[in-house]
Amino acid sequence: MKNNFDINTLVRENVKAMKPYSSARDEFEDFDTADMIFLDANENPYENGVNRYPDPQQATVKSVLAAQNGVEKNQILLGNGSDEVLDLLFRAFCEPKLDNVITLPPTYGMYSVLANLNAIENREVLLSNDFQPQLNEIMKVVDANTKMIFLCSPNNPTGNSFSTESVQYLLNNFNGLVVIDEAYIDFSDKASWIPKIKDYPNLIITQTLSKAYGLAGIRLGICYASAAIIAVLNKIKPPYNVNELTQKRALERLNDSSKIKEEINSIIAQRELLLKVLHEVNFVSKIYPTEANFILIKVDNANQRYDELIAKGIVIRNRTTQPLCENTLRLTVGTEEENKKLIEALQSLN
């Protein structure tokens, strides 16, 4: 566990000094409001289910997530998708035109986009040929202004998880924040890092309801971290960043654990079937190990095969322009029927 980590040395000075916006409902967070008459927020008083502003702290959703993950509500931040959570991290801890972050390509492209948006230098350190962090190379580019290292595990677009030893090394040897993006953790047999936030004050985990929970359309991202980190993020987040409909739909889904587990198991089973079939496709030269709901494959000509599949009505992702991913295609695992059509299309091109 780190002994010299101090969150106060990372927070931007203007964020430390600012007074957060206080919404009309913040002060009633701990009150029973069932019988209260609200004439404070200039809302339309006629009830239709969404005429009132949503809970700015999403207390009910957080209560469920806290119980399911063994954390406290004050260790959770919810955002309008994980992208908002990631953006808040940049805005809270990185000084524009001064600080830097480290990303490990090939990886999720929004880290770089958000770094550029916030005028933060993005120091890219390529993964190894087996898509693992190169620890010595990472530590070489760390300096006093390096605020965050982003680890996507399981990684997009490669599908593999990073070794426990590599993550622990960074947590123990880097004085900034280690952000682990676990968007695909539900499809892996590896455990989430969430229980470790009590051991590592510089650890941040982001998750989403867009993948395993099948709620990409409602945009709900989740951040797990120490109460101190979450307090900083709450200070700068928009007051009503998660709408009422999103909160209600998330609760319904979170409380249907058996259905979620059934769908995850089905996706994993279909993934394993696709892996077997892909070995029989002669233009596939490599199938990368995956712990996600997608498979990365190397083919003879990614641009050609992509166009051929598009012509057959199959939309996949061409990743050939990404570092270490020349002539690769990323295939998302679909339903059994969708996967059959993908297999037929691939076999027809043999």
Coordinates of C-alpha atoms in Angstrom, one line a residue:
M1 CA 0.0 0.0 0.0
K2 CA 1.3 3.5 -0.8
N3 CA 2.4 5.6 2.1
N4 CA 3.2 8.8 0.4
F5 CA 0.1 9.4 -1.7
D6 CA -1.7 12.7 -0.9
I7 CA -4.8 13.5 -2.9
N8 CA -4.4 17.2 -2.0
T9 CA -1.2 17.4 -4.1
L10 CA -3.1 16.3 -7.2
V11 CA -6.2 18.4 -7.1
R12 CA -6.1 21.5 -9.3
E13 CA -5.8 24.7 -7.2
N14 CA -8.9 26.3 -8.8
V15 CA -10.9 23.2 -7.9
K16 CA -9.7 23.3 -4.3
A17 CA -10.7 27.0 -4.1
M18 CA -14.1 26.8 -5.8
K19 CA -17.4 26.6 -4.1
P20 CA -19.6 23.9 -5.8
Y21 CA -23.0 24.8 -7.3
S22 CA -25.7 23.9 -4.8
S23 CA -28.9 22.6 -6.5
A24 CA -32.3 23.2 -5.1
R25 CA -32.5 19.6 -3.8
D26 CA -29.0 19.0 -2.4
E27 CA -29.9 20.2 1.1
F28 CA -32.8 17.6 1.3
E29 CA -30.7 14.6 0.6
D30 CA -31.1 13.2 4.1
F31 CA -34.7 14.2 4.6
D32 CA -38.0 12.3 4.0
T33 CA -39.5 14.5 1.3
A34 CA -42.6 12.4 0.6
D35 CA -45.0 15.0 2.1
M36 CA -43.2 18.1 1.3
I37 CA -44.5 20.8 -1.1
F38 CA -41.6 21.9 -3.4
L39 CA -41.9 25.5 -4.6
D40 CA -38.2 26.1 -4.8
A41 CA -36.9 25.0 -8.2
N42 CA -39.2 26.7 -10.7
E43 CA -40.5 23.3 -11.9
N44 CA -43.8 22.6 -13.6
P45 CA -46.0 21.4 -10.6
Y46 CA -48.2 19.0 -12.7
E47 CA -47.1 15.4 -12.1
N48 CA -46.1 13.4 -15.1
G49 CA -43.2 11.3 -13.7
V50 CA -40.4 13.6 -14.8
N51 CA -41.6 17.1 -14.0
R52 CA -39.3 17.3 -11.0
Y53 CA -35.5 17.4 -11.2
P54 CA -33.8 14.1 -10.5
D55 CA -32.0 13.2 -7.3
P56 CA -28.6 15.0 -7.9
Q57 CA -26.8 12.3 -5.9
Q58 CA -28.7 9.3 -7.3
A59 CA -28.9 7.9 -3.8
T60 CA -31.1 4.9 -4.5
V61 CA -29.0 3.7 -7.4
K62 CA -25.8 4.2 -5.4
S63 CA -27.3 2.2 -2.5
V64 CA -27.9 -0.8 -4.8
L65 CA -24.4 -0.6 -6.3
A66 CA -22.8 -0.1 -2.9
A67 CA -24.5 -3.3 -1.6
Q68 CA -23.6 -5.3 -4.6
N69 CA -20.0 -4.3 -4.6
G70 CA -19.2 -4.0 -0.9
V71 CA -18.5 -0.3 -0.8
E72 CA -20.0 2.8 0.7
K73 CA -22.2 5.2 -1.2
N74 CA -19.6 8.0 -0.7
Q75 CA -17.2 5.8 -2.7
I76 CA -19.3 6.0 -5.8
L77 CA -19.8 8.6 -8.5
L78 CA -22.3 8.2 -11.3
G79 CA -22.0 10.0 -14.6
N80 CA -23.6 10.5 -18.0
G81 CA -21.8 7.5 -19.4
S82 CA -18.2 6.6 -18.4
D83 CA -17.0 9.3 -20.8
E84 CA -18.3 12.0 -18.4
V85 CA -16.6 10.3 -15.5
L86 CA -13.3 10.2 -17.3
D87 CA -13.7 13.9 -18.3
L88 CA -14.4 14.9 -14.7
L89 CA -11.1 13.2 -13.7
F90 CA -9.2 15.3 -16.2
R91 CA -10.9 18.5 -15.0
A92 CA -10.4 17.8 -11.3
F93 CA -6.8 16.7 -11.4
C94 CA -5.0 17.9 -14.5
E95 CA -3.9 21.5 -15.0
P96 CA -4.3 22.5 -18.7
K97 CA -1.1 23.0 -20.6
L98 CA 1.0 21.8 -17.7
D99 CA 0.1 18.3 -16.6
N100 CA 0.3 15.0 -18.5
V101 CA -1.3 11.6 -18.4
I102 CA -0.1 8.2 -19.7
T103 CA -2.1 5.9 -21.9
L104 CA -1.2 2.5 -23.3
P105 CA -2.1 2.0 -26.9
P106 CA -3.8 0.2 -28.4
T107 CA -6.6 1.2 -26.1
Y108 CA -9.9 3.1 -25.8
G109 CA -9.7 6.2 -27.9
M110 CA -11.6 8.5 -25.6
Y111 CA -8.6 8.8 -23.2
S112 CA -6.7 10.6 -25.9
V113 CA -9.7 12.7 -27.0
L114 CA -10.4 13.9 -23.5
A115 CA -6.7 14.7 -23.0
N116 CA -6.7 16.9 -26.1
L117 CA -10.0 18.5 -25.1
N118 CA -8.6 19.4 -21.7
A119 CA -5.3 20.6 -23.1
I120 CA -3.4 17.8 -21.3
E121 CA -0.3 16.1 -22.8
N122 CA -1.0 12.4 -23.5
R123 CA 2.2 10.4 -23.2
E124 CA 1.6 7.2 -25.0
V125 CA 3.6 4.0 -24.1
L126 CA 2.8 1.1 -26.4
L127 CA 1.8 -2.2 -24.9
S128 CA 4.1 -5.1 -25.4
N129 CA 3.6 -7.5 -28.3
D130 CA 1.5 -9.6 -26.0
F131 CA -0.5 -6.5 -25.0
Q132 CA 0.8 -6.1 -21.5
P133 CA 2.0 -2.8 -19.9
Q134 CA 5.7 -2.2 -20.3
L135 CA 6.4 -1.1 -16.8
N136 CA 10.0 0.2 -17.3
E137 CA 9.0 2.3 -20.3
I138 CA 6.0 3.7 -18.4
M139 CA 8.1 4.8 -15.4
K140 CA 10.7 6.4 -17.7
V141 CA 8.1 8.9 -18.9
V142 CA 6.6 9.7 -15.5
D143 CA 7.6 13.1 -14.1
A144 CA 6.3 15.5 -11.5
N145 CA 3.4 16.6 -13.7
T146 CA 2.1 13.1 -14.5
K147 CA -1.3 12.9 -12.8
M148 CA -2.9 9.8 -14.2
I149 CA -2.2 6.4 -15.8
F150 CA -5.1 4.8 -17.7
L151 CA -5.4 1.0 -17.8
C152 CA -8.2 -0.5 -19.7
S153 CA -8.6 -4.1 -18.4
P154 CA -9.9 -6.1 -20.1
N155 CA -8.5 -3.9 -22.8
N156 CA -10.3 -2.5 -25.8
P157 CA -9.6 -3.4 -28.6
T158 CA -7.3 -6.4 -27.7
G159 CA -9.7 -8.2 -25.2
N160 CA -7.1 -9.3 -22.7
S161 CA -6.7 -8.4 -19.0
F162 CA -3.5 -6.9 -17.6
S163 CA -1.5 -9.0 -15.1
T164 CA -2.2 -8.4 -11.4
E165 CA 1.5 -7.9 -10.8
S166 CA 1.7 -5.1 -13.4
V167 CA -1.2 -3.2 -11.9
Q168 CA 0.1 -3.6 -8.3
Y169 CA 3.5 -2.4 -9.4
L170 CA 2.0 0.8 -10.8
L171 CA -0.2 1.3 -7.8
N172 CA 2.8 1.0 -5.5
N173 CA 5.3 3.0 -7.5
F174 CA 3.3 5.8 -9.1
N175 CA 2.5 8.8 -7.0
G176 CA -0.5 9.8 -9.2
L177 CA -3.9 8.2 -9.9
V178 CA -4.1 4.8 -11.5
V179 CA -7.4 4.6 -13.4
I180 CA -8.6 1.1 -14.3
D181 CA -11.4 1.0 -16.9
E182 CA -13.4 -2.1 -16.2
A183 CA -16.1 -1.7 -18.9
Y184 CA -15.7 -5.4 -19.8
I185 CA -15.0 -6.9 -16.4
D186 CA -18.2 -8.9 -16.3
F187 CA -17.1 -11.1 -19.2
S188 CA -13.8 -12.0 -17.5
D189 CA -13.0 -14.6 -15.0
K190 CA -10.7 -12.1 -13.3
A191 CA -12.0 -10.3 -10.2
S192 CA -12.7 -6.6 -10.2
W193 CA -10.3 -4.2 -8.5
I194 CA -13.1 -2.6 -6.6
P195 CA -12.3 -4.3 -3.3
K196 CA -8.8 -2.9 -3.5
I197 CA -9.8 0.7 -3.2
K198 CA -9.5 0.3 0.6
D199 CA -5.9 -0.7 0.2
Y200 CA -4.8 1.8 -2.5
P201 CA -5.9 5.4 -2.0
N202 CA -4.7 6.2 -5.6
L203 CA -6.9 3.6 -7.2
I204 CA -9.9 4.6 -9.4
I205 CA -12.1 2.1 -11.1
T206 CA -14.6 3.0 -13.8
Q207 CA -17.4 0.7 -14.9
T208 CA -20.5 1.0 -17.1
L209 CA -24.0 -0.4 -17.6
S210 CA -23.5 -0.2 -21.4
K211 CA -21.9 -3.6 -21.9
A212 CA -23.0 -6.6 -19.7
Y213 CA -26.0 -4.8 -18.4
G214 CA -27.3 -4.0 -21.9
L215 CA -28.1 -0.3 -21.2
A216 CA -25.9 1.5 -23.6
G217 CA -28.8 3.7 -24.5
I218 CA -29.4 5.2 -21.0
R219 CA -25.7 6.4 -20.6
L220 CA -24.7 5.5 -17.1
G221 CA -21.1 5.3 -16.1
I222 CA -19.8 4.4 -12.6
C223 CA -16.7 5.5 -10.7
Y224 CA -15.4 3.7 -7.6
A225 CA -12.7 5.3 -5.5
S226 CA -11.9 6.6 -2.0
A227 CA -14.4 8.9 -0.4
A228 CA -11.8 11.7 -0.7
I229 CA -11.5 11.3 -4.5
I230 CA -15.3 11.0 -5.0
A231 CA -15.8 14.2 -2.9
V232 CA -13.5 16.1 -5.3
L233 CA -15.5 14.8 -8.3
N234 CA -18.8 15.6 -6.7
K235 CA -17.6 19.2 -6.3
I236 CA -17.3 19.7 -10.0
K237 CA -19.9 17.5 -11.5
P238 CA -23.0 19.1 -13.1
P239 CA -25.8 19.1 -10.5
Y240 CA -28.3 16.9 -12.4
N241 CA -25.9 14.9 -14.6
V242 CA -27.9 11.6 -14.4
N243 CA -31.5 12.0 -15.5
E244 CA -34.6 10.5 -13.8
L245 CA -35.3 8.0 -16.6
T246 CA -31.8 6.7 -16.5
Q247 CA -31.9 6.3 -12.8
K248 CA -35.2 4.4 -12.9
R249 CA -34.1 2.1 -15.8
A250 CA -30.8 1.4 -14.1
L251 CA -32.6 0.3 -10.9
E252 CA -34.8 -2.0 -12.8
R253 CA -31.9 -3.7 -14.5
L254 CA -29.6 -3.8 -11.4
N255 CA -32.4 -5.6 -9.5
D256 CA -32.7 -8.3 -12.2
S257 CA -29.5 -10.1 -11.5
S258 CA -30.6 -13.5 -12.7
K259 CA -31.4 -12.1 -16.2
I260 CA -28.1 -10.2 -16.4
K261 CA -26.2 -13.4 -15.4
E262 CA -28.1 -15.4 -18.0
E263 CA -27.2 -12.9 -20.7
I264 CA -23.6 -12.8 -19.7
N265 CA -23.3 -16.6 -19.7
S266 CA -24.9 -16.7 -23.2
I267 CA -22.5 -14.1 -24.5
I268 CA -19.5 -16.0 -23.1
A269 CA -20.8 -19.3 -24.6
Q270 CA -21.3 -17.6 -28.0
R271 CA -17.8 -16.1 -27.7
E272 CA -16.3 -19.5 -27.2
L273 CA -18.2 -20.9 -30.2
L274 CA -17.0 -18.1 -32.4
L275 CA -13.4 -18.7 -31.3
K276 CA -13.6 -22.3 -32.4
V277 CA -15.1 -21.4 -35.8
L278 CA -12.6 -18.7 -36.5
H279 CA -9.8 -21.3 -36.5
E280 CA -11.5 -22.7 -39.7
V281 CA -11.4 -19.4 -41.6
N282 CA -8.4 -19.5 -43.8
F283 CA -7.8 -15.7 -44.1
V284 CA -7.6 -15.4 -40.3
S285 CA -4.0 -15.7 -39.3
K286 CA -4.3 -15.0 -35.6
I287 CA -7.0 -15.0 -32.9
Y288 CA -6.1 -13.0 -29.9
P289 CA -7.1 -14.2 -26.4
T290 CA -10.1 -12.4 -25.0
E291 CA -11.9 -11.8 -21.7
A292 CA -14.4 -9.4 -23.2
N293 CA -17.6 -9.5 -25.3
F294 CA -15.5 -9.2 -28.5
I295 CA -12.7 -10.9 -30.4
L296 CA -9.8 -9.3 -32.1
I297 CA -8.5 -11.2 -35.1
K298 CA -5.6 -10.7 -37.6
V299 CA -6.5 -11.2 -41.2
D300 CA -4.7 -11.1 -44.6
N301 CA -6.3 -7.7 -45.6
A302 CA -8.4 -5.9 -43.0
N303 CA -9.7 -3.3 -45.3
Q304 CA -10.8 -5.8 -47.9
R305 CA -12.4 -8.2 -45.4
Y306 CA -14.2 -5.3 -43.7
D307 CA -15.7 -4.1 -47.0
E308 CA -16.7 -7.7 -48.0
L309 CA -18.5 -8.1 -44.7
I310 CA -20.2 -4.8 -45.0
A311 CA -21.5 -5.9 -48.4
K312 CA -23.0 -8.9 -46.7
G313 CA -24.8 -6.7 -44.1
I314 CA -22.3 -7.5 -41.3
V315 CA -20.9 -4.4 -39.5
I316 CA -17.7 -5.0 -37.5
R317 CA -14.8 -2.7 -36.5
N318 CA -11.6 -2.3 -38.5
R319 CA -8.8 -1.7 -36.1
T320 CA -5.9 -1.8 -38.6
T321 CA -4.9 1.8 -38.0
Q322 CA -4.3 1.2 -34.3
P323 CA -0.7 0.6 -33.0
L324 CA 0.2 -3.1 -32.9
C325 CA -3.1 -3.9 -34.7
E326 CA -2.2 -4.0 -38.4
N327 CA -4.7 -6.0 -40.4
T328 CA -7.0 -6.6 -37.4
L329 CA -10.8 -6.7 -37.1
R330 CA -12.8 -6.5 -33.9
L331 CA -15.9 -8.7 -33.8
T332 CA -18.5 -8.1 -31.1
V333 CA -20.3 -11.2 -29.9
G334 CA -23.9 -11.0 -30.9
T335 CA -27.0 -13.1 -30.4
E336 CA -26.9 -16.8 -31.5
E337 CA -28.7 -15.9 -34.7
E338 CA -26.5 -12.9 -35.4
N339 CA -23.4 -15.0 -34.8
K340 CA -24.6 -17.7 -37.2
K341 CA -24.9 -15.1 -39.9
L342 CA -21.4 -13.8 -39.2
I343 CA -20.1 -17.3 -39.4
E344 CA -21.8 -18.0 -42.7
A345 CA -20.5 -14.7 -44.1
L346 CA -16.9 -15.5 -43.0
Q347 CA -17.1 -19.1 -44.4
S348 CA -18.5 -17.8 -47.7
L349 CA -15.3 -15.7 -48.1
N350 CA -13.0 -18.6 -47.5

